[in-house]
Short mmCIF file of N, CA and C in Angstrom, two decimals:
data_model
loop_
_atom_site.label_atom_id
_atom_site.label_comp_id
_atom_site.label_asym_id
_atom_site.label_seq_id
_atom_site.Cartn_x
_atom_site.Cartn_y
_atom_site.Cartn_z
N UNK A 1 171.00 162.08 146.35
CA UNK A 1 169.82 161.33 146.75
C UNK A 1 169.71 160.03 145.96
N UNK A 2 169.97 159.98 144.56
CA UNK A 2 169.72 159.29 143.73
C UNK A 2 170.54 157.85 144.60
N UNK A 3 172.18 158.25 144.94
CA UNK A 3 172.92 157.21 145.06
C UNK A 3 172.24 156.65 146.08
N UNK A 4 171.89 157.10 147.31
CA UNK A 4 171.05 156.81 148.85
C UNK A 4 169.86 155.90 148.00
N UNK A 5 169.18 155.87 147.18
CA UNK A 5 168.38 155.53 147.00
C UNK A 5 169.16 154.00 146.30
N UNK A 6 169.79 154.04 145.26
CA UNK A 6 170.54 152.63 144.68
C UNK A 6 171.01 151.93 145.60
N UNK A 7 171.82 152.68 146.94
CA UNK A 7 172.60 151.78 147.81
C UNK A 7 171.13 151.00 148.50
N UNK A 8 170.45 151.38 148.90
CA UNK A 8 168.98 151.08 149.36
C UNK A 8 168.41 149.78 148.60
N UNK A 9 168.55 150.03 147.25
CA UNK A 9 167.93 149.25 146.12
C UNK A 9 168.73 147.72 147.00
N UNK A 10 169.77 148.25 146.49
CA UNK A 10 170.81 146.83 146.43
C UNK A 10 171.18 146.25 147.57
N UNK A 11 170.77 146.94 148.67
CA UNK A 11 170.81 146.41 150.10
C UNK A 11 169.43 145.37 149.82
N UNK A 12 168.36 145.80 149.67
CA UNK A 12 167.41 145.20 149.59
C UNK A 12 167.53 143.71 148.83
N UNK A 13 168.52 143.65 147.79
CA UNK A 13 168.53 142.65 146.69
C UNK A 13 168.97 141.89 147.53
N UNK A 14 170.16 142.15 148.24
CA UNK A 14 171.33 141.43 149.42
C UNK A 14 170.79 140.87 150.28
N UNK A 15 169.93 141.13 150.55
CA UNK A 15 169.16 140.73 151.94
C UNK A 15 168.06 139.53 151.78
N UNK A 16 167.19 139.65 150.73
CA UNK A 16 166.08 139.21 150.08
C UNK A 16 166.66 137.76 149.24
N UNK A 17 167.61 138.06 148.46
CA UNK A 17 167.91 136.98 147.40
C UNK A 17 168.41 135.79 148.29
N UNK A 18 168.62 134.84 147.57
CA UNK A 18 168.75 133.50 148.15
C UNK A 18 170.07 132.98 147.09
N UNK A 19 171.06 133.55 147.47
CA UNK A 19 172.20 133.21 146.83
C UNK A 19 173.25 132.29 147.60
N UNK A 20 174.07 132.66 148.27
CA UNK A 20 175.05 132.40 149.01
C UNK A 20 174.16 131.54 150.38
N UNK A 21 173.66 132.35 151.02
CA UNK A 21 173.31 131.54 152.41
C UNK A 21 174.18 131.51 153.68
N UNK A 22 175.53 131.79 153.47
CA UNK A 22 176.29 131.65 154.48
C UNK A 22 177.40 132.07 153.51
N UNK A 23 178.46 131.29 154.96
CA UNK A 23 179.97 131.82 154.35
C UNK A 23 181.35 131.03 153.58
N UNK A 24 180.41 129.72 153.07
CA UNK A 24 181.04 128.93 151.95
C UNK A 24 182.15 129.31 151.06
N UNK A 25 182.89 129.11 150.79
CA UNK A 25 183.70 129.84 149.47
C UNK A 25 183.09 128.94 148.58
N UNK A 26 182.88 130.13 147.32
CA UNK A 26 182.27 129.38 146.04
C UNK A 26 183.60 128.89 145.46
N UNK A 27 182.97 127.45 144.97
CA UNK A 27 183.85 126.62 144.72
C UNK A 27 182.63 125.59 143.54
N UNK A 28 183.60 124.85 142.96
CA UNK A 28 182.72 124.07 141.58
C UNK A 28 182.80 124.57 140.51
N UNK A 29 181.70 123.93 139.94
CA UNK A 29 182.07 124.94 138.49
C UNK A 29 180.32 125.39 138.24
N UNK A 30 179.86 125.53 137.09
CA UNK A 30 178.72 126.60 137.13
C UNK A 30 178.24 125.80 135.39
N UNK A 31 177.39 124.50 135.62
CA UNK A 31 176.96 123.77 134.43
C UNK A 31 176.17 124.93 133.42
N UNK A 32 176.24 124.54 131.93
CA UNK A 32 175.46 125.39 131.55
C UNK A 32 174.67 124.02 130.36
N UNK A 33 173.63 124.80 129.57
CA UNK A 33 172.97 123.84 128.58
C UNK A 33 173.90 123.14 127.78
N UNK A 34 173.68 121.97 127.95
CA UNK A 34 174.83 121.18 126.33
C UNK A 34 175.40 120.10 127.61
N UNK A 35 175.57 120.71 128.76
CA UNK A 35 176.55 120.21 129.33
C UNK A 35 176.08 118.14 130.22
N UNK A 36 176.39 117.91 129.72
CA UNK A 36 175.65 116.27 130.34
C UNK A 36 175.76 116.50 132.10
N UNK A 37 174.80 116.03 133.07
CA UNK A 37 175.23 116.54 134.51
C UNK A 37 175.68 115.50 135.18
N UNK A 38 176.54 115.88 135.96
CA UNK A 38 177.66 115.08 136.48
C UNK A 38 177.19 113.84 137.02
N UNK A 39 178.56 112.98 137.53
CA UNK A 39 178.38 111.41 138.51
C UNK A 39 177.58 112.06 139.99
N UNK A 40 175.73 111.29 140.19
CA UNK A 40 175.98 111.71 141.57
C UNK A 40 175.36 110.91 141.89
N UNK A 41 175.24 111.16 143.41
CA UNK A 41 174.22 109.96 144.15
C UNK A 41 173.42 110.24 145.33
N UNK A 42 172.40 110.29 145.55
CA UNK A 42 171.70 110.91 146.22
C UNK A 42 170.39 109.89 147.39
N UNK A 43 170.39 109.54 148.41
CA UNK A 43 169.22 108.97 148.96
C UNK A 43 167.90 109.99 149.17
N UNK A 44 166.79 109.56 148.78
CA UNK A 44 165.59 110.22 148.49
C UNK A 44 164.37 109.71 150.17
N UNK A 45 164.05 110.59 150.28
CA UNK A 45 163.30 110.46 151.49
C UNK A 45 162.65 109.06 151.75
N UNK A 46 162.32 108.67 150.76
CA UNK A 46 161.51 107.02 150.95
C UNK A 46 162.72 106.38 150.93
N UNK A 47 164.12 106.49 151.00
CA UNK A 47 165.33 105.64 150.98
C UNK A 47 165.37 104.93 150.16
N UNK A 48 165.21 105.40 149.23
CA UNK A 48 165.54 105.34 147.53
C UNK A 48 167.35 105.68 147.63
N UNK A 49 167.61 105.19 146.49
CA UNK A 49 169.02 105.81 146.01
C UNK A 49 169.09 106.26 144.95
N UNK A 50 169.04 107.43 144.05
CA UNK A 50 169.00 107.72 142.47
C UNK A 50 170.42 108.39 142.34
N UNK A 51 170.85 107.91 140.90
CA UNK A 51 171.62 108.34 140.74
C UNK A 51 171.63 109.35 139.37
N UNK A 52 173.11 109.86 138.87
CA UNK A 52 172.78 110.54 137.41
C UNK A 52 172.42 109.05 136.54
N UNK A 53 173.20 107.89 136.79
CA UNK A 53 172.67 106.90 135.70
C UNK A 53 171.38 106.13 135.67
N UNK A 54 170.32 106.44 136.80
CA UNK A 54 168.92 105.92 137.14
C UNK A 54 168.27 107.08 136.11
N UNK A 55 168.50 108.59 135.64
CA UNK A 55 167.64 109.01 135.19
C UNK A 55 167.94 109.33 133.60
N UNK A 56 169.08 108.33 133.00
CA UNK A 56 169.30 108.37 131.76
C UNK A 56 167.99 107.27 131.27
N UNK A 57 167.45 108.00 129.93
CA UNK A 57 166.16 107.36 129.64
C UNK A 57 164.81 107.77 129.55
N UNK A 58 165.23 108.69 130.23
CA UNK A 58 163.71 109.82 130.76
C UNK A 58 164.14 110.99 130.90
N UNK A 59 163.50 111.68 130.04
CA UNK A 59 163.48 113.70 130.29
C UNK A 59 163.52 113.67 131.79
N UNK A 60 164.31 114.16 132.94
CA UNK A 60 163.85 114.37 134.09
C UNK A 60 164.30 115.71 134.61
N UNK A 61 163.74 116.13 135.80
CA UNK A 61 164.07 117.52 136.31
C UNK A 61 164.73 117.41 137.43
N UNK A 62 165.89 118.08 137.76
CA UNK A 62 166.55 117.89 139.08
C UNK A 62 166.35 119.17 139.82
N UNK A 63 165.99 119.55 140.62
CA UNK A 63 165.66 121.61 141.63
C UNK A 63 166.29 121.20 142.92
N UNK A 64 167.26 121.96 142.95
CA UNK A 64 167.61 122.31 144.34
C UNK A 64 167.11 123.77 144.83
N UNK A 65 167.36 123.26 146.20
CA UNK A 65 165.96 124.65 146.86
C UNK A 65 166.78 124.67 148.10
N UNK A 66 166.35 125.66 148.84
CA UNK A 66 166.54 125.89 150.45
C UNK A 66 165.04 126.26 151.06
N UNK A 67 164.15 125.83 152.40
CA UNK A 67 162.73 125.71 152.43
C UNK A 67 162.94 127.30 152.45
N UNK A 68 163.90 128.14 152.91
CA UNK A 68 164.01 129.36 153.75
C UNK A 68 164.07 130.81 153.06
N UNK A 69 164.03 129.77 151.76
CA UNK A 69 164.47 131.16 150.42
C UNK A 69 163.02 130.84 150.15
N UNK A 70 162.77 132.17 149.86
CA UNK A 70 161.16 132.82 149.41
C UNK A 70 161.04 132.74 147.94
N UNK A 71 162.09 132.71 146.62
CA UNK A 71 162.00 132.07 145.63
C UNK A 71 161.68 130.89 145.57
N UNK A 72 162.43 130.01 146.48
CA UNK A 72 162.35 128.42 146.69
C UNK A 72 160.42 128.49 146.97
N UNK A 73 160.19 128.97 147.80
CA UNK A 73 158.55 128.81 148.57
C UNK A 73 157.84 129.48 147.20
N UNK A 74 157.87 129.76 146.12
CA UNK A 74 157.34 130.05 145.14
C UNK A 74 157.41 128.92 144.12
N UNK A 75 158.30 128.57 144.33
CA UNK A 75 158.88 127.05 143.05
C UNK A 75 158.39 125.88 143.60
N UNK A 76 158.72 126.02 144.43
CA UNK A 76 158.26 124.15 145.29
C UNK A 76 156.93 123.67 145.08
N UNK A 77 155.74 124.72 145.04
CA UNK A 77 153.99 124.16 144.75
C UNK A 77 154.09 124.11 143.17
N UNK A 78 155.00 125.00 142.49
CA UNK A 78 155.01 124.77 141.51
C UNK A 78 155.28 123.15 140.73
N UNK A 79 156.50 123.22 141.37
CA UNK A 79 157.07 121.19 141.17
C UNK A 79 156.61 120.54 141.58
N UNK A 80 155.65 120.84 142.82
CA UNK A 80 154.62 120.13 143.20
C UNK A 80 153.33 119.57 141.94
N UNK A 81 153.27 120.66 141.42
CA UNK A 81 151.58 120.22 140.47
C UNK A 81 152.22 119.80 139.37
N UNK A 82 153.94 119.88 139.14
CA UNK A 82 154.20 119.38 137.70
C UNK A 82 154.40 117.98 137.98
N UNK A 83 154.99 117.53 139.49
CA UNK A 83 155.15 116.21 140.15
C UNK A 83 153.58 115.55 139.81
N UNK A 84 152.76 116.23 140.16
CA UNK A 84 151.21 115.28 140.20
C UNK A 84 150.78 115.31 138.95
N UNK A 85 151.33 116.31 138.06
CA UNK A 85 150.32 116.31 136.31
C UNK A 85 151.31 114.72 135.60
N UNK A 86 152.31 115.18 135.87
CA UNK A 86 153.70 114.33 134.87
C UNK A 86 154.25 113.12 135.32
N UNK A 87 153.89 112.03 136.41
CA UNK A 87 154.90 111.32 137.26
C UNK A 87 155.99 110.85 135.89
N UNK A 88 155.37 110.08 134.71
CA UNK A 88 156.30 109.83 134.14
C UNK A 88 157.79 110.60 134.04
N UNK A 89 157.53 111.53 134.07
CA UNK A 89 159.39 112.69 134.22
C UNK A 89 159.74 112.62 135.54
N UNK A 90 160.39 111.63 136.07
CA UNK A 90 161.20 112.00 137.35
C UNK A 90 161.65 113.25 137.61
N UNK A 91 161.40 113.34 139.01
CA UNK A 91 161.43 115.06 139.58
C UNK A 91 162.26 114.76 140.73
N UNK A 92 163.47 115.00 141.05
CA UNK A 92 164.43 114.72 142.05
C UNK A 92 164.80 116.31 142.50
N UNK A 93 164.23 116.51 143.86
CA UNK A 93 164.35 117.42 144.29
C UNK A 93 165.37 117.68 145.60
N UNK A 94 166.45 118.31 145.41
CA UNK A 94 167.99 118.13 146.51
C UNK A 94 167.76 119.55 147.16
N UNK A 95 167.60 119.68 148.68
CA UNK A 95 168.66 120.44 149.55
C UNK A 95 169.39 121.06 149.02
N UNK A 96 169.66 121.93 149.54
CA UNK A 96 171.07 122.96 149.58
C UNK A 96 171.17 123.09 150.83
N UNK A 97 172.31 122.34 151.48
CA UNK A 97 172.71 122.64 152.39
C UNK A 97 171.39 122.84 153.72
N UNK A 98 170.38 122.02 153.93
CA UNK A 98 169.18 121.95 154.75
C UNK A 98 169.03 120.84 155.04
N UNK A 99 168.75 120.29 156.22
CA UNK A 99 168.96 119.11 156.84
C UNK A 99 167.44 118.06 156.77
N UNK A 100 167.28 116.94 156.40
CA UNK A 100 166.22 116.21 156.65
C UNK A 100 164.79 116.63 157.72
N UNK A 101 165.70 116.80 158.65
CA UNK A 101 164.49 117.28 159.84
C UNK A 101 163.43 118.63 159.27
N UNK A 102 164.51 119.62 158.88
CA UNK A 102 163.59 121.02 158.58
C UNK A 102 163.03 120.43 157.30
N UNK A 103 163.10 119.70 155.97
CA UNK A 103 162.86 119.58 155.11
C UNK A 103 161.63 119.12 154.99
N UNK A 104 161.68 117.95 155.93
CA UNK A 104 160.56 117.06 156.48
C UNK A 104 159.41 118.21 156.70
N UNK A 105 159.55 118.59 157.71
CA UNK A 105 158.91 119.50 158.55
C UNK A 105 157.85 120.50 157.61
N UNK A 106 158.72 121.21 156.32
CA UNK A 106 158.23 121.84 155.33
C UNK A 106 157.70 121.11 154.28
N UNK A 107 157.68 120.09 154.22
CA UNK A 107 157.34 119.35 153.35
C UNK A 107 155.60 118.71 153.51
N UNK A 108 155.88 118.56 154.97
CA UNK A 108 154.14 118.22 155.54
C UNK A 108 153.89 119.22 155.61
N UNK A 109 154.24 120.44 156.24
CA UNK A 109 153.17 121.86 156.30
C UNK A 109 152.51 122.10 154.97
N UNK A 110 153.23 121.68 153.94
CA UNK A 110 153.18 122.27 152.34
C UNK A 110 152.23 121.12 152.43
N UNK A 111 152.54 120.05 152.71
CA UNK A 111 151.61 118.50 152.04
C UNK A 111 152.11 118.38 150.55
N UNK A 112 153.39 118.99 150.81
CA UNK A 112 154.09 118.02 149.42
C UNK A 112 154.01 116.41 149.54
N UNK A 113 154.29 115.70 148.71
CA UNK A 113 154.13 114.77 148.03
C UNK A 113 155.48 114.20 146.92
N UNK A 114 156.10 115.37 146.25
CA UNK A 114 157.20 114.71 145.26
C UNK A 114 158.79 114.45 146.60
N UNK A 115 159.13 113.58 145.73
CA UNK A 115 160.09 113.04 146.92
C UNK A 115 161.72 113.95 146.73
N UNK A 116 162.26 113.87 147.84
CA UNK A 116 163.34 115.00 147.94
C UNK A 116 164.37 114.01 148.39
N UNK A 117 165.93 115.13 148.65
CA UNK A 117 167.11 114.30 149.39
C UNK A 117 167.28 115.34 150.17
N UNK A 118 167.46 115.27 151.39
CA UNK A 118 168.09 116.59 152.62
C UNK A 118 169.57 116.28 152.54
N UNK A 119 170.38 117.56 152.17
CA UNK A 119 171.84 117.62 151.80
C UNK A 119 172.02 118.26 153.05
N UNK A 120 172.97 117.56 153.93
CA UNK A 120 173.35 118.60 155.29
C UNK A 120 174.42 120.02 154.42
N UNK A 121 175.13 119.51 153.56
CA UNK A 121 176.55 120.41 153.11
C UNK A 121 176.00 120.76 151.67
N UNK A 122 176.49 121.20 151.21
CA UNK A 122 176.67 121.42 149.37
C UNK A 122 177.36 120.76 148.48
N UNK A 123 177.96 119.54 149.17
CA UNK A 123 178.24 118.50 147.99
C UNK A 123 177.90 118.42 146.87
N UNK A 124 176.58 118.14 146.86
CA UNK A 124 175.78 117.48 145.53
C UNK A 124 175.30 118.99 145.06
N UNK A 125 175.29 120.16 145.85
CA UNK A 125 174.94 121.30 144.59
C UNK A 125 176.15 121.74 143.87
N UNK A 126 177.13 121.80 144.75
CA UNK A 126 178.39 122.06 144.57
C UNK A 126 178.84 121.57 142.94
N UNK A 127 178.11 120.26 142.83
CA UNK A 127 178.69 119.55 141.48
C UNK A 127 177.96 119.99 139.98
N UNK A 128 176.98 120.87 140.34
CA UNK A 128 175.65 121.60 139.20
C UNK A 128 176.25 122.67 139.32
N UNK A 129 177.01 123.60 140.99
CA UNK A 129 176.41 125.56 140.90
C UNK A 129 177.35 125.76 141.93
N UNK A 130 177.39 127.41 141.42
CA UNK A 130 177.94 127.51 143.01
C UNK A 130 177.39 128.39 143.38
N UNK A 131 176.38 128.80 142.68
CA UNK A 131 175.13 129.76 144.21
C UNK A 131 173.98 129.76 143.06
N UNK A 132 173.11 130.03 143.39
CA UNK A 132 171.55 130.81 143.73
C UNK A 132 170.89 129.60 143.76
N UNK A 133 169.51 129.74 144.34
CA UNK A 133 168.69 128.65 144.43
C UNK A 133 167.22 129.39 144.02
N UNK A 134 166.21 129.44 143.86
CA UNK A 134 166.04 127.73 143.74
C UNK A 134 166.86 127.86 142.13
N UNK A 135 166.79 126.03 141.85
CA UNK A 135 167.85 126.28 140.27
C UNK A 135 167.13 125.01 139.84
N UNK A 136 166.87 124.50 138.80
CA UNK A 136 166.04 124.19 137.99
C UNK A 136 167.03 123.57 136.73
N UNK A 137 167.00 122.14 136.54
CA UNK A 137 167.94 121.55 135.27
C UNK A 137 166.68 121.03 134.99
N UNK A 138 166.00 121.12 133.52
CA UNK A 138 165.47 119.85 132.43
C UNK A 138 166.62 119.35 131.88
N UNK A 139 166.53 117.47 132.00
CA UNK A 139 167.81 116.75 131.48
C UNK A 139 167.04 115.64 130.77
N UNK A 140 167.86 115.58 129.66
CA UNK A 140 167.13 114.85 127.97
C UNK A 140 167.32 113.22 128.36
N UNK A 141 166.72 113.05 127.96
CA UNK A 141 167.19 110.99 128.03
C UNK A 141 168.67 110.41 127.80
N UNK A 142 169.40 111.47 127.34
CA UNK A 142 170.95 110.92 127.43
C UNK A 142 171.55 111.53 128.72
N UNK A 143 171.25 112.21 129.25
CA UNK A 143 171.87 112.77 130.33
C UNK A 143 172.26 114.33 129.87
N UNK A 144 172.20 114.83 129.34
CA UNK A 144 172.39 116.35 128.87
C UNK A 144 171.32 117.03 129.29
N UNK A 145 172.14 118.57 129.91
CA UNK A 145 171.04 119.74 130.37
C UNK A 145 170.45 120.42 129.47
N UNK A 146 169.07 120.46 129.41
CA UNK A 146 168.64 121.33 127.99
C UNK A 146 168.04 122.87 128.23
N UNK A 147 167.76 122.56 129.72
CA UNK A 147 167.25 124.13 130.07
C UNK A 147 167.72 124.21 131.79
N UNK A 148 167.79 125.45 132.16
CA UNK A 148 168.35 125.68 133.76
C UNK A 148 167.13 127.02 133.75
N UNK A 149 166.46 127.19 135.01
CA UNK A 149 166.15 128.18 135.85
C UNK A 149 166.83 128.30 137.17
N UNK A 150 166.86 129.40 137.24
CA UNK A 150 167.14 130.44 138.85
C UNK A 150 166.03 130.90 138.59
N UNK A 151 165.89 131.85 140.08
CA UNK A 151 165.88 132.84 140.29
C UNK A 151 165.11 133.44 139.28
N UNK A 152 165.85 134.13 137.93
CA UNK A 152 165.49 135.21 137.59
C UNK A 152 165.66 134.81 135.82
N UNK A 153 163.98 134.73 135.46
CA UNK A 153 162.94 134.88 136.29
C UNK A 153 162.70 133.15 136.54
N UNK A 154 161.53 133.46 137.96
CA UNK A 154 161.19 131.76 138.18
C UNK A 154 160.27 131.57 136.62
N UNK A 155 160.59 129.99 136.83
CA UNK A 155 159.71 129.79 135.59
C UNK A 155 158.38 129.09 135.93
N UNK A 156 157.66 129.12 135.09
CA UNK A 156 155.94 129.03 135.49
C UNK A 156 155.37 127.45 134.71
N UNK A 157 154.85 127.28 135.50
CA UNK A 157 154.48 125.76 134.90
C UNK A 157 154.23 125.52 133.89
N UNK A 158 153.52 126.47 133.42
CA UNK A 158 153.84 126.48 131.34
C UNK A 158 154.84 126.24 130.87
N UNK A 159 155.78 127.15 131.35
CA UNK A 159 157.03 127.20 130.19
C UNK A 159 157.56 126.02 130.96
N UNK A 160 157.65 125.02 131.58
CA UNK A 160 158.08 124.25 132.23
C UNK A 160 157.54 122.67 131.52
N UNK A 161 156.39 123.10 131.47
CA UNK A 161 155.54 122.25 131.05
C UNK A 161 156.08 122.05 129.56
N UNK A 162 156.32 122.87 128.55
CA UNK A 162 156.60 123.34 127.07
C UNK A 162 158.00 122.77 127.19
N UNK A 163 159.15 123.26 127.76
CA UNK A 163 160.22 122.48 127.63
C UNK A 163 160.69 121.05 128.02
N UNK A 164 159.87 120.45 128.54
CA UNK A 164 159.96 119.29 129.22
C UNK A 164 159.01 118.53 128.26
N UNK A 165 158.06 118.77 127.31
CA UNK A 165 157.61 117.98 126.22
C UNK A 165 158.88 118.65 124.91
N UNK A 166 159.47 119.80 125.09
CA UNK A 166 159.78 119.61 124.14
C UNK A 166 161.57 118.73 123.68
N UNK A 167 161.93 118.85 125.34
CA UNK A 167 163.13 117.99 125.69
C UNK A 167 162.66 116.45 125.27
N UNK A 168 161.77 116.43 125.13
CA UNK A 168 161.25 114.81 125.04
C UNK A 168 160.70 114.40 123.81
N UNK A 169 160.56 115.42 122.85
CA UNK A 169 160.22 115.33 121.62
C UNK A 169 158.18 115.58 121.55
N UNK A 170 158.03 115.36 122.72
CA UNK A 170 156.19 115.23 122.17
C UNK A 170 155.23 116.52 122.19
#
């Protein structure tokens, strides 16, 4: 019974989590703290262009999300109220693999406000991860990662709040 019950467990995890998404081969590499984050370039919904060298200078946060992952729909109001408490910390928020149109779409239902990039492919996550979402980099004024969330556990605007003054010294 016990096993019926684990296979159960872990079906449930499989089904629920927001890892993979499809049938990609994981590919990239898998950044960790220390690590400076890579060359990228990204157009932002107001047709902005930011790059990794626009946010050397400023503590900033980069989250990639999918609207469709139910972690993601837990994180996003979150980056939302840290977007409206903090503008000074740029908050660049990327797609995974979700197209402009649906992004859009979730973005007014929510009445978000912080500005995003719709990634049709996994390019640009590809170059941070090679799975789970939502994922969460604080990056120091030189370009180095000082903290990462997934998943597990999401992190809460406090502790968000706490490392992002303390990435910044204040």
């Amino acid at each position: 019974m016990n096993v019926i019950k684990t296979i159960g467990w872990t079906l449930l995890f499989l089904l629920t989590a927001c890892v993979t998404d499809g049938d990609e081969p994981l590919t990239g590499q898998e950044l960790v703290v220390g690590d400076r984050i890579p060359d990228f370039e990204v157009v932002m919904n107001d047709g902005r262009r930011v790059s990794d060298e626009d946010l050397l200078g400023n503590v900033s946060l980069i989250a990639f999300f999918h609207t469709a992952c139910k972690d993601c729909q837990q994180e996003l109001p979150m980056l939302q109220r840290f977007y409206e408490a903090y503008p000074q910390y740029p908050l660049i928020c990327i797609s995974r693999e979700e197209g402009a149109d649906s992004v859009s779409a979730y973005w007014t239902k929510e009445g978000f406000t912080m500005p995003y990039s719709a990634q049709d492919d996994r390019t640009v996550y590809q170059l941070f991860a090679r799975q789970v979402v939502p994922r969460i980099y604080v990056v120091d004024a030189e370009g180095v990662i000082r903290y990462i969330y997934t998943d597990n556990p999401l992190v809460s605007f406090e502790e968000l709040e706490k490392v992002v003054f303390s990435a910044s010294g204040t």
